[in-house]
mmCIF file of C-alpha atoms in Angstrom:
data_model
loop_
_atom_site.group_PDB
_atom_site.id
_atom_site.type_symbol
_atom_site.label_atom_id
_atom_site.label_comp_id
_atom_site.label_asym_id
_atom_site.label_seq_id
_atom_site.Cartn_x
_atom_site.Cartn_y
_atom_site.Cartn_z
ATOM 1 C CA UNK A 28 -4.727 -0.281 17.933
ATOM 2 C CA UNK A 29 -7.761 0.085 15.680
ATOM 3 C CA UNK A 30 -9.829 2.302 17.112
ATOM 4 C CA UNK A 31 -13.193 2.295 16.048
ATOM 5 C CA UNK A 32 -14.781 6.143 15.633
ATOM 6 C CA UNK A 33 -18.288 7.023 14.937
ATOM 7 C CA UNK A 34 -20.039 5.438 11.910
ATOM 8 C CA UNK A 35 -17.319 2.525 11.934
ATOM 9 C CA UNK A 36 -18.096 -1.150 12.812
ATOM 10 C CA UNK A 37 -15.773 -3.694 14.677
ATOM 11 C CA UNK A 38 -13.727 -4.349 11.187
ATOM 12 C CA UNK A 39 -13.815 -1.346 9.183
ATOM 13 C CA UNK A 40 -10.526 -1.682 6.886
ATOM 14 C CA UNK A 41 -8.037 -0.001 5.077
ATOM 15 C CA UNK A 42 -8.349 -1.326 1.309
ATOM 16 C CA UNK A 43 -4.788 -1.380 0.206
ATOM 17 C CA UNK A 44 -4.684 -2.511 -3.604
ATOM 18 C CA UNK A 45 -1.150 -3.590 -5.235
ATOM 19 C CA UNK A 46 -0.705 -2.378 -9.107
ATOM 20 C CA UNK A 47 1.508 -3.221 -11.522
ATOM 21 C CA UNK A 48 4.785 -1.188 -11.095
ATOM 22 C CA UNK A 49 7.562 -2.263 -9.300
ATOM 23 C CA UNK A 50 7.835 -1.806 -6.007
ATOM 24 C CA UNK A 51 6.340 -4.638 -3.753
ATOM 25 C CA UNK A 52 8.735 -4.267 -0.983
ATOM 26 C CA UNK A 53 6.875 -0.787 -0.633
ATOM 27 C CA UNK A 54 3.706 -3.100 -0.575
ATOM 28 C CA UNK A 55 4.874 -5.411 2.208
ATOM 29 C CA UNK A 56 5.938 -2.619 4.710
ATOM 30 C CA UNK A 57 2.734 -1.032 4.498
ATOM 31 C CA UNK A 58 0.723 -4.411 4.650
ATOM 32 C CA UNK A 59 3.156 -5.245 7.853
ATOM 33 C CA UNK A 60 2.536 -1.944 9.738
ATOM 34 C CA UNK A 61 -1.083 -1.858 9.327
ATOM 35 C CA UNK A 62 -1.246 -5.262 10.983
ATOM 36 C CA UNK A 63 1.003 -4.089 13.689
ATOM 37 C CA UNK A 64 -0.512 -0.995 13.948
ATOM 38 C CA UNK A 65 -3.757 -2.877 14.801
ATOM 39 C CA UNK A 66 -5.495 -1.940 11.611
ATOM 40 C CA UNK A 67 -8.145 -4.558 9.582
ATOM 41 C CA UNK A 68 -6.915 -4.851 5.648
ATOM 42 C CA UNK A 69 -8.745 -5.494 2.500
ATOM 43 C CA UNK A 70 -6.546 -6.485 0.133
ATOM 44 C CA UNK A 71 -6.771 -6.154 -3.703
ATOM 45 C CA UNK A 72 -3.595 -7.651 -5.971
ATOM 46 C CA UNK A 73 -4.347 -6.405 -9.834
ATOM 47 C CA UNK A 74 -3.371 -9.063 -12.089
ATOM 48 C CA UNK A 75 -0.360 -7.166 -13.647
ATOM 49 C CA UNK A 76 1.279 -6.973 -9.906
ATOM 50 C CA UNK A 77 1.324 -10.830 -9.713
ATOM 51 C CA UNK A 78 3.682 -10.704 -12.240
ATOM 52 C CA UNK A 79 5.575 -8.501 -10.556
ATOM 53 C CA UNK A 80 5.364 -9.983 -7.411
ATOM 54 C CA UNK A 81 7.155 -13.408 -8.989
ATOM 55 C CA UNK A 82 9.223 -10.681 -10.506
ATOM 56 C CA UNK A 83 10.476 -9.683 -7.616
ATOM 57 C CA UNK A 84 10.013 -12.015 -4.906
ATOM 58 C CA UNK A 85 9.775 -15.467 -6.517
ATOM 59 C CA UNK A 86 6.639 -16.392 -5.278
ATOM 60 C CA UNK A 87 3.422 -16.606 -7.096
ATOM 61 C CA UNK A 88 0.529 -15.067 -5.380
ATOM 62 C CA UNK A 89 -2.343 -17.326 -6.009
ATOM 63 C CA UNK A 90 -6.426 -16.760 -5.497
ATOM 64 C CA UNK A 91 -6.961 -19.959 -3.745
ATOM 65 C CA UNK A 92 -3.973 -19.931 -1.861
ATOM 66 C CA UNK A 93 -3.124 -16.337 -0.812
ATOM 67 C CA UNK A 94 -3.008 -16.921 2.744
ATOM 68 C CA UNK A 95 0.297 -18.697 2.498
ATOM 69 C CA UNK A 96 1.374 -16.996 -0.435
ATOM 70 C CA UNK A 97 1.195 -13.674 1.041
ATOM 71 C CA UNK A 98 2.648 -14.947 4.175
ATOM 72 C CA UNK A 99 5.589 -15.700 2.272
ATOM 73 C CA UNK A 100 5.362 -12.617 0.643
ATOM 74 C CA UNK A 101 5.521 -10.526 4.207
ATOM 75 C CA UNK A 102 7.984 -12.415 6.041
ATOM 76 C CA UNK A 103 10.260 -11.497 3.085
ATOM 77 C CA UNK A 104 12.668 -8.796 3.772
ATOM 78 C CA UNK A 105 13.592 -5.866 0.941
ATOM 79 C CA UNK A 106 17.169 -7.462 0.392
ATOM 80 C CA UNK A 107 15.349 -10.796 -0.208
ATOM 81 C CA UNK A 108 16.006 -12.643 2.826
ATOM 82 C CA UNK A 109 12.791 -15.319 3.423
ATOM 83 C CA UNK A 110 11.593 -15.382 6.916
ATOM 84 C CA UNK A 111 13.067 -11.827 8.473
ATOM 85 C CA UNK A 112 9.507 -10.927 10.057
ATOM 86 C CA UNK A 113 6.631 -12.818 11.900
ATOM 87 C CA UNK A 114 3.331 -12.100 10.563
ATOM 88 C CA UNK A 115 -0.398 -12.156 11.593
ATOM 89 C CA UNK A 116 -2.768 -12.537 8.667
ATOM 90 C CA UNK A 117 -5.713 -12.586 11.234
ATOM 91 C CA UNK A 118 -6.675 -9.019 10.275
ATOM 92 C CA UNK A 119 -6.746 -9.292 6.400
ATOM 93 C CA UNK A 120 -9.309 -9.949 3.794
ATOM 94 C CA UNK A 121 -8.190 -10.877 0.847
ATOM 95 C CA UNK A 122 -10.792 -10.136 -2.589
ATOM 96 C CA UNK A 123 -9.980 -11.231 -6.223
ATOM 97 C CA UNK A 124 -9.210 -8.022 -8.598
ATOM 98 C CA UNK A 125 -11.656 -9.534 -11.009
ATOM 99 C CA UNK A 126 -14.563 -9.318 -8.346
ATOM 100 C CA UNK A 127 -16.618 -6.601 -9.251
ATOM 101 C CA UNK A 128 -19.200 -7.862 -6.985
ATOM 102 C CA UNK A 129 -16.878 -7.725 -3.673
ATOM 103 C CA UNK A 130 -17.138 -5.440 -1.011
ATOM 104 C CA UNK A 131 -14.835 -2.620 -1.782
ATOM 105 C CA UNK A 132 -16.723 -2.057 -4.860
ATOM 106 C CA UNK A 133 -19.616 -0.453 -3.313
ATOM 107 C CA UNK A 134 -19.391 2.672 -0.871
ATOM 108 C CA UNK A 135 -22.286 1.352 1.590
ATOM 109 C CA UNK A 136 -19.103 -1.075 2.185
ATOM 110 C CA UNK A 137 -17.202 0.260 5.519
ATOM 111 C CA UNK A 138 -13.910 1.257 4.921
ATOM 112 C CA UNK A 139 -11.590 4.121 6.496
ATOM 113 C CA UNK A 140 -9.913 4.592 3.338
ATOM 114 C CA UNK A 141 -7.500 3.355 0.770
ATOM 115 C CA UNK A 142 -3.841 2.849 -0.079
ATOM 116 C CA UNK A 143 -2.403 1.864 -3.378
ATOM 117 C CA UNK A 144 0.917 1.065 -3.283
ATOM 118 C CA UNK A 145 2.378 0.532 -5.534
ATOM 119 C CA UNK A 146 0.331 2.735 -8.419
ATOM 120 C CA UNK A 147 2.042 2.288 -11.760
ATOM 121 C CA UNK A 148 0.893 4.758 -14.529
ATOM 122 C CA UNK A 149 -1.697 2.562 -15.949
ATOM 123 C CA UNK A 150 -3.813 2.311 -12.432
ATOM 124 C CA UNK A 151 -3.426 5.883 -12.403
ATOM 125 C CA UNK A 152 -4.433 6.633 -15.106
ATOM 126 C CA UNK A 153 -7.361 4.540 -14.503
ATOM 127 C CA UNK A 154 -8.371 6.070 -11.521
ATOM 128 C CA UNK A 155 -7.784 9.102 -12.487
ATOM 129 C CA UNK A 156 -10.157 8.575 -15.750
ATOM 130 C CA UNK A 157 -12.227 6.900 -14.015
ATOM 131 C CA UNK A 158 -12.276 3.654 -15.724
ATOM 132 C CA UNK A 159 -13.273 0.456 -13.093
ATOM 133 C CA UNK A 160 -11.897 -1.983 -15.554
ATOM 134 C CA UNK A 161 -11.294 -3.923 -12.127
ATOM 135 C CA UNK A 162 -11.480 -3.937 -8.343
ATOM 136 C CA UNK A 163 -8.523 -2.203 -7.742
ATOM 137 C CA UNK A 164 -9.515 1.103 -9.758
ATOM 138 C CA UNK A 165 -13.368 0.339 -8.450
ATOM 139 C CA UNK A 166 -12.614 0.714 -4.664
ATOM 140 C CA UNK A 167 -10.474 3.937 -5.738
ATOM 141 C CA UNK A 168 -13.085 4.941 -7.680
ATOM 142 C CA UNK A 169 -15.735 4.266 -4.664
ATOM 143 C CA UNK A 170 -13.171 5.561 -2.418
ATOM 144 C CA UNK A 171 -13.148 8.793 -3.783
ATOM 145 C CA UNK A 172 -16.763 9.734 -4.434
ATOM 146 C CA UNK A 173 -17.744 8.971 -0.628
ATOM 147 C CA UNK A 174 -14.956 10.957 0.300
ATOM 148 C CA UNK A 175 -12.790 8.584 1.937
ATOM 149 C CA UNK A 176 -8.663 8.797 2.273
ATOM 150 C CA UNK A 177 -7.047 7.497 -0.769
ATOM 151 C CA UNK A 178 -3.179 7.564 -0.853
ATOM 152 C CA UNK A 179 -1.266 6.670 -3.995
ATOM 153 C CA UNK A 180 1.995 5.832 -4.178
ATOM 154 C CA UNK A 181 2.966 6.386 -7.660
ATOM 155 C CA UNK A 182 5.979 4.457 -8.760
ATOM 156 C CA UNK A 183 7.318 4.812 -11.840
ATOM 157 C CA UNK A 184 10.595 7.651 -13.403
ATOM 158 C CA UNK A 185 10.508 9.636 -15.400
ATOM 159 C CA UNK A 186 7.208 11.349 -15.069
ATOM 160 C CA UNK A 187 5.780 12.403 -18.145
ATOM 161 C CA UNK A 188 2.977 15.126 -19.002
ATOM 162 C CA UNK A 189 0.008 12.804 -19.407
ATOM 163 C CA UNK A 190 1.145 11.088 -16.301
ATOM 164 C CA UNK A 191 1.390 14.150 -14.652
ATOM 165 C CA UNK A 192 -1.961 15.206 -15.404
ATOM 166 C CA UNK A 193 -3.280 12.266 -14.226
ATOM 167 C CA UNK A 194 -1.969 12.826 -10.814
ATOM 168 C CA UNK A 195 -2.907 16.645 -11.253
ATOM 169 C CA UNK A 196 -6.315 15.488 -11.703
ATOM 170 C CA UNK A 197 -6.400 12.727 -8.315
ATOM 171 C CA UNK A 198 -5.024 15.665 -6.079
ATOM 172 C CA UNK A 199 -7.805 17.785 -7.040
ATOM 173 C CA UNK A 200 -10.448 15.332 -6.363
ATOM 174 C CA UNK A 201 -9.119 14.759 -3.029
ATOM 175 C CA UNK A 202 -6.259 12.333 -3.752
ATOM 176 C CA UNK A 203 -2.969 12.123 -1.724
ATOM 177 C CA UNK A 204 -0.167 11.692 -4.403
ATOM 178 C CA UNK A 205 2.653 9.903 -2.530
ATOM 179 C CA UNK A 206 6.179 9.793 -4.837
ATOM 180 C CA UNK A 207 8.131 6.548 -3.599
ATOM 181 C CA UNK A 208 10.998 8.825 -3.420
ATOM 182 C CA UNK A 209 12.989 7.351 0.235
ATOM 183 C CA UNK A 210 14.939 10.247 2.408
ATOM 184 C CA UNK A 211 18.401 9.717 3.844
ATOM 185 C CA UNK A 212 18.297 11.868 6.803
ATOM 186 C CA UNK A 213 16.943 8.927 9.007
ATOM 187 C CA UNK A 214 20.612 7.558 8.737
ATOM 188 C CA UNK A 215 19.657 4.495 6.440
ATOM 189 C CA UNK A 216 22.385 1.543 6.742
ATOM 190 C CA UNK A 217 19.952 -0.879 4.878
ATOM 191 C CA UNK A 218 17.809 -1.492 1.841
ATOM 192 C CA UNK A 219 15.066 -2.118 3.969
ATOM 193 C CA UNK A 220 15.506 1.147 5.920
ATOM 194 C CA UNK A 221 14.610 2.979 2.575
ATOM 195 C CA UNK A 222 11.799 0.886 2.052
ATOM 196 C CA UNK A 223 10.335 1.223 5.585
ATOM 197 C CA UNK A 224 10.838 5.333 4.886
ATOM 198 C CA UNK A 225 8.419 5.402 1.925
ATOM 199 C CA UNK A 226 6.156 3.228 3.575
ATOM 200 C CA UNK A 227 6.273 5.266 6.509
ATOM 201 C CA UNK A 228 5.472 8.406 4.528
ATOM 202 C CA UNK A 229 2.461 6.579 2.694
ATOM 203 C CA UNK A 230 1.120 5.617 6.559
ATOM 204 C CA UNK A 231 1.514 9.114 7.591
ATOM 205 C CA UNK A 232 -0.957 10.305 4.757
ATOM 206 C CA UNK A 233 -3.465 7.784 6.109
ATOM 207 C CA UNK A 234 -3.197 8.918 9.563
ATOM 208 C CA UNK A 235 -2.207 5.463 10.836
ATOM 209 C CA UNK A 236 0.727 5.470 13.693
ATOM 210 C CA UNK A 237 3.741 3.252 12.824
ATOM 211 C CA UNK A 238 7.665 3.470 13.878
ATOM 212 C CA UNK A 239 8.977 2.885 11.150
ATOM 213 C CA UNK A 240 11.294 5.456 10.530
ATOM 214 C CA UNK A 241 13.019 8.136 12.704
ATOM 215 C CA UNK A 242 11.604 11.407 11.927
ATOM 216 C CA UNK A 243 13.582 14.586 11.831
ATOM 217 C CA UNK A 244 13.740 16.735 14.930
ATOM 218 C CA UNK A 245 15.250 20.014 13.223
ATOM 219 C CA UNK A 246 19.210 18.685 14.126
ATOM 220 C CA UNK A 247 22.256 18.418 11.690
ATOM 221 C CA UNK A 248 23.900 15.599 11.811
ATOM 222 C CA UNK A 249 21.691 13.089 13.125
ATOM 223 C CA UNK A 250 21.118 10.937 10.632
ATOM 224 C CA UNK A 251 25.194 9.710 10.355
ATOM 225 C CA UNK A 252 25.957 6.657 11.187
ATOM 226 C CA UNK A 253 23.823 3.586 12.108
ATOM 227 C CA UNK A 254 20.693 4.182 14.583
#
């Protein structure tokens, strides 16, 4: 559930803000969880990830009509399947990336923290510089200097030095740099059980309880075969 803790209100959010790089399935399990997990969202989808969303999913995510649209988008499973999960859109806020004005752009704004997922080079770079050329890289920005959580979930291969640097330079001002690199000791069987491993990795760097992945217990051989 989403508990509130000292200095919190009723609703106060994660931010999760959706970049460029590919990788929304990685998006949708985290959004998914958060709402199971209890958790209020703020959500931020740059203008490059749109494209990537139709990309990937088919379906264009649209300003004035992003409740359905990211309904769609959630009840879509990692192998493409519409309609594989039930979703509650109760808890989420949704703010347009070129909304300087909105909430998550100012740190007197309660939020627990934020998740970006996924980051592509560019937003990192962007954060990492500094930049606030939209919401997205604002509430990082915001996110950071009040000393909040921010997770990012860097997507993108291969790495190169500028990149790296960039992510260098988020870790040391209190970043969590998250590779979307999925594990196969959970005994996947399933595109989405991949997925739901990175996502589950991202959540665990928030702090937020999910089940979605089984974690290792320190046994060989566990992970053969279907669970």
């Amino acid at each position: 559930m989403n508990r509130v803790k000292p200095g919190e209100t009723a609703r106060t959010p994660w931010i999760v803000g959706v970049s460029g790089a590919s990788g929304t399935p990685y998006a949708a399990a985290v959004l998914r969880a958060l709402l199971a997990a209890g958790e209020s969202v703020d959500l931020v989808v740059s203008r490059a990830s749109r494209l990537t969303v139709l990309d990937e999913t088919g379906i264009a995510f649209r300003d004035a009509h992003w409740q359905d649209d990211l309904r769609e988008w959630l009840a879509r499973g990692a192998d493409g399947k519409p309609d594989a999960y039930a979703v509650d859109l109760a808890g989420v806020r949704h703010w347009s990336a070129g909304d300087l004005a909105a909430g998550p752009s100012s740190g007197s704004y309660p939020a627990k923290g934020m998740l970006i997922v996924p980051a592509s080079t560019a937003c990192v770079a962007g954060v990492a510089l500094g930049l606030s050329k939209d919401l997205l890289q604002r509430a990082a920005s915001v996110t950071l200097k009040e000393g909040r959580k921010l997770v990012v979930a860097v997507r993108e291969a291969p790495l190169n030095g500028q990149t790296l640097r960039h992510l260098v330079t988020l870790d040391d001002a209190g970043a969590t740099v998250v590779p979307t690199s999925p594990a196969f000791y959970q005994g996947a069987t399933h595109i989405q059980d991949l997925v739901d491993f990175v996502a589950g990795r991202i959540l665990d760097a928030a702090g937020v309880e999910h089940d979605l992945y089984r974690r290792w217990k320190g046994e060989l051989g566990g992970g053969s075969g279907p669970t």
